[in-house]
Amino acid sequence: MATRQISIVKNIDWFTVVLYVLLVTAGWFCIYGAVYNFEDASFWDFSYRYGKQLVWIGCSFVIAMMLSLLDSRIYNMFAYAIYVAMLLLLLLTIFVAPEIKGSRSWLVLGPVSLQPAEFAKTATCLALAKFMSSYGFKIGRFSDMFKVVMLILIPMVMIIFQNETGSALVYASLFLVLYRQGMPGLVLFLGFFSAVVFIISIRFGEVPILETILDESYGLFLVMLISLVTQAILLLVYQKDRRNSMFLCLGNILIFLIAYLVHKLFHLDFKFTYVGYFVMLSSFLFLLVIAIQNRKWSYIFVGLFSIGSVLFSNVSDMAFDKLKPHQQTRIRVTLGMENDPQKAGYNVNQSEIAIGSGGFSGKGFLNGTQTKLKYVPEQDTDFIFCTVGEEHGFIGSFFVLAMFLTLMLRLVYLAERQRSLFSRIYGYCVASIFLFHVMVNIGMVTGLTPVIGIPLPFFSYGGSSLWGFTILLFIFLRLDASRTEYFG
Amino acid sequence: MIVVVVIYIIRLFNLQILDDSYTDKADSNAFLKEIDFPARGVIKDRNGKILVFNKPAYDIMMVTREMKNFDTLMFCKLLNISHIDFIQRTKEMKRRRGYNPYTPQPFMTQLSSEDYGILQEQLFRFQGISLQNRTLRDYNYHNAALLLGSIGEVGKETLKADTIDHFYIPGDYAGQNGIEQTYEKYLRGEKGVRIFLRDAHGRVKGRYENGDLDVESKPGKDLTLSIDIDLQVYGEQLMNNKVGSIAAIDPSTGEILALVSSPTYDPSLLVGRKRSVNYMQLKNDPLLPLFDRPMMACYPPGSTFKTANALILQEEKIITPATAYPCQSGYHVGSFTVGCHAHSSPLNLVQSVQHSCNAYYCAGFRAMMDHPKYKNISNAFETWKQHVVSLGFGYKLGADVPNEKRGFIPNAKYYDKWYGEGRWKSLMIVSNSIGQGEIQATPLQLANLASIIANRGYYYVPHLVKHIDGFQLDSTYTNKRVTSIESQYFTPVVDGMELVMRSGTGYASRIDSIVVCGKTGTAQNPHGEDHSIFMAFAPKDDPKIAICVVVENSGFGATWAAPIATLMMEKYLKGYIPKRRKWMEERMLNANLLPKLNGNKTD
């Protein structure tokens, strides 16, 4: 035992540990600032959240220490067991949890409430790492890929049932790991492209092209144009077929130009999307002919791509309508379609004011008026970054962002140096979860992404999230510390 | 990863450094600025008697969210308002911009201290009601309403024009008309501010920086007027039941001693909550009590204007004191006749003033218009006009009252337009010589003419304010204005005016032991009886007061205007009216010369 302890102290990545302590400390000061009241200011008061957070922090240090002391092999060994246990816990939560602010994600155990979803991330990462590192796993194989997707989807769906859509979305970030492990880039590209199509369809879904024809939306037309252009680019990149790519491009442009001139010169009003459909159909036939001529069936896939995009655009519209009204408004507000600083946009508007009024060096610790006077809702949890922005200004925000970036880069670096596949995959899972949290959280407080209620790691108030991130991080640090010991 | 972080840093840079608007937004979010209203400056008369001062008033403030178990019925009873009125006011309050249920909102403004007293005793019963101190104007004398002006809510124009120091916010009060308006900047003082922090619900969370950044209000400056309030009161009494004006000036300084506009009203009518009702009543009064007659009413000056012509004709060397013109009961050219009253003929200059001879001035004026040295009548008329203007006519004198009118003096172009260029002759415009025809002047301008004659050739712009606490008077009022007439030419005019009082039209109104110089006039009024005008100054050799009195629709100047003017002068110079003249004083005080109106306003 003694030798192992020494080896832990020697081998653990102290750089990350120090970064962790720094982030947690900075986080605590922010919570103190956010909860601090101008009227009665007492420093040590455990009935206040900064007092409680101190307890959570103390506990998480203990947890971190314990995790570091455990044998690193047990994580691999019990990965599935932990995963299944977590799934059961999530399932249980759906039924026993009391409803708090519309979500059923809290398990109340006497004075303490826990959010199993925060811990399920770690379990999912472990299971994913174990499965993907198992012998004979091939990402290209459909059944393996299917299992991977299921591993991610099951907890996701359960969390959605708990009405914590934000936390569920975090799991989507795990797909990034798949890419690192050899999933074709095309999948990621398609994912990205469908996101673009989704945004365009929603953003311009209600803008008519012609004032005379109202049931035709600009969104669909834009999607058509973009997918046609992308189609030509795909042709160029994947088939190296410059001639046909150019031909396709010019032909399509010509048809659109004719349609436009007819509209302008003869004052003929018609649905431009019909022209779009025509162009898509003709270019698909064109590609079909080339495919038959050259006996290269991949041309057909390229042709199918643009048709798929248009279909997806229609699906996005339908899917968007299926979203809950408050989720719809959040997306609309982010896309700038709705401007309602009193209601839907209130949070973001006030948080932008808080951050924006911080200026270069901030108003000073405990001097933020926006946050102290409760203008920003959820300012000690999801909107904690406002306190940083307001009281410490651009310098403080920059510093916090830089710390997170350093942490994430360090995690990637650590993951890359793992010899064990299990450790490496787990490391990437950790890094992508941190990335998603930081990106979405800071994105939403600065008004760049829709408001999705997920915490900022180590900053947001809450025992569950702090412990969850601590466990997630320290299991990896423990795995990293013993990277030379085992070959998994 | 790096890309995301860089994008976010750019976004933060944009939010925090490039865009300044967020700081203001945060400030207007968090800071509740409560204005500390300054006390308005006090207005005193030339002898230091306080005319206008402040009395406390109270605004009833309501915090709707704090109102619990509110006894509306009792509240209404205490305020003496109906329940419907209560609902109406509450609705209005909630509709107002910036309404906030967590902070005190004005429910009812300008409560008098009597009403306040009643409410104050019972205030503990009403949660969410508080009282905010304000001040209202109060008056020691119920006179001089128009020249003092009043306080009213600032209008849209004032707010729009308030771009330099951004003093006013909607709902503020500012001086309207009179001294209160002209000297608003001095009187209003400087607002103070108390900064509170308020939370997202608008609840006050204490002082910002413990009140270190609060600003104390600074009270307004006190004004000392040139008005002698006793003379003013006396003038208003004399003008009681008459329509017209009195303007009395101290010639040596241009200070206005009294400025009476009749009919007048009690300035306290336009204070506080009853202001709007009373204002509408005054506005609809057919006798126009809100019309500032001494400043704004334009009359043909009649015979008083002959003094001006006597000066101009001498200056232009058309006549000398020895020049005599004949008068055969008037001025006759062919079929053209300007009548005159019976007096000996021919008359020299002094006599012409004394007897107010129409023929003399018609002849003199025509001699000037047709004099070859001007080459044509246009030049001659323009020269004449320049002199008239230098005597203070045709333009605003620049008195410190906002609504002064300029009167009217035609120029050559005016006649060119009227008759066609070069198609008018001296005979056509001869009525200008006797103060009729096109020319018009305000009572203040005529009093100023008296002042010029008293000074033998110069004047100071008439003004109402003698002294501002801690400030110099505007140089407009301290610079001597020298007219284009040399002082030697004043002697025969002054002598003539003296004779008016000794043995002319003003004899009946003479004052014992003081040499008064005066000139009567009658302004022809096409709509009814002529207006009685009298212009005078006294004493002759050391003038202390110059005056003009106009009594509308009362006939000859000698009958009404002259007695009132001399009574004013005597009161000012001696401080009392001797026994001999008591009957005249009685007669003037009691006379009712109000025009017969369709209604039964007059009896």
Tab-separated table of N, CA and C in Angstrom, chain B residues 5 61 195-196 242 246 311 333 361 427 434 463 509 530 545 565 580:
chain	number	residue	atom	x	y	z
B	5	VAL	N	-13.212	29.031	-27.809
B	5	VAL	CA	-12.754	29.975	-26.792
B	5	VAL	C	-12.439	31.334	-27.414
B	61	MET	N	-47.761	59.862	-2.043
B	61	MET	CA	-47.101	58.814	-2.802
B	61	MET	C	-47.685	57.461	-2.380
B	195	ILE	N	-29.217	58.739	-4.202
B	195	ILE	CA	-29.152	57.523	-4.999
B	195	ILE	C	-29.409	56.313	-4.113
B	196	PHE	N	-30.401	55.542	-4.504
B	196	PHE	CA	-30.693	54.306	-3.794
B	196	PHE	C	-30.417	53.139	-4.729
B	242	LYS	N	-61.801	99.122	-14.613
B	242	LYS	CA	-61.465	99.784	-15.876
B	242	LYS	C	-60.596	98.821	-16.679
B	246	ILE	N	-51.146	100.710	-16.646
B	246	ILE	CA	-50.253	101.744	-16.138
B	246	ILE	C	-48.846	101.202	-16.233
B	311	LEU	N	-39.625	116.448	-31.544
B	311	LEU	CA	-38.190	116.203	-31.397
B	311	LEU	C	-37.543	115.929	-32.754
B	333	VAL	N	-56.280	120.876	-46.582
B	333	VAL	CA	-55.661	120.890	-47.910
B	333	VAL	C	-56.731	120.410	-48.871
B	361	TYR	N	-48.526	119.856	-36.481
B	361	TYR	CA	-47.749	118.652	-36.754
B	361	TYR	C	-47.987	118.122	-38.153
B	427	LEU	N	-49.291	113.733	-48.027
B	427	LEU	CA	-50.618	113.951	-47.481
B	427	LEU	C	-51.282	112.623	-47.073
B	434	ILE	N	-49.731	112.923	-36.032
B	434	ILE	CA	-50.503	113.138	-34.804
B	434	ILE	C	-50.781	111.817	-34.090
B	463	HIS	N	-36.970	97.534	-17.026
B	463	HIS	CA	-36.854	96.170	-16.510
B	463	HIS	C	-37.478	96.066	-15.130
B	509	SER	N	-55.603	117.967	-13.429
B	509	SER	CA	-54.913	116.904	-12.706
B	509	SER	C	-53.603	117.356	-12.091
B	530	ASP	N	-63.170	105.969	-27.779
B	530	ASP	CA	-61.718	106.112	-27.870
B	530	ASP	C	-61.048	105.754	-26.554
B	545	ILE	N	-39.998	109.849	-11.809
B	545	ILE	CA	-40.972	108.880	-12.318
B	545	ILE	C	-41.486	109.320	-13.680
B	565	ALA	N	-52.763	108.989	-13.656
B	565	ALA	CA	-51.309	109.107	-13.735
B	565	ALA	C	-50.776	110.046	-12.663
B	580	ARG	N	-56.914	118.165	-1.096
B	580	ARG	CA	-57.520	118.784	-2.264
B	580	ARG	C	-57.871	117.765	-3.331
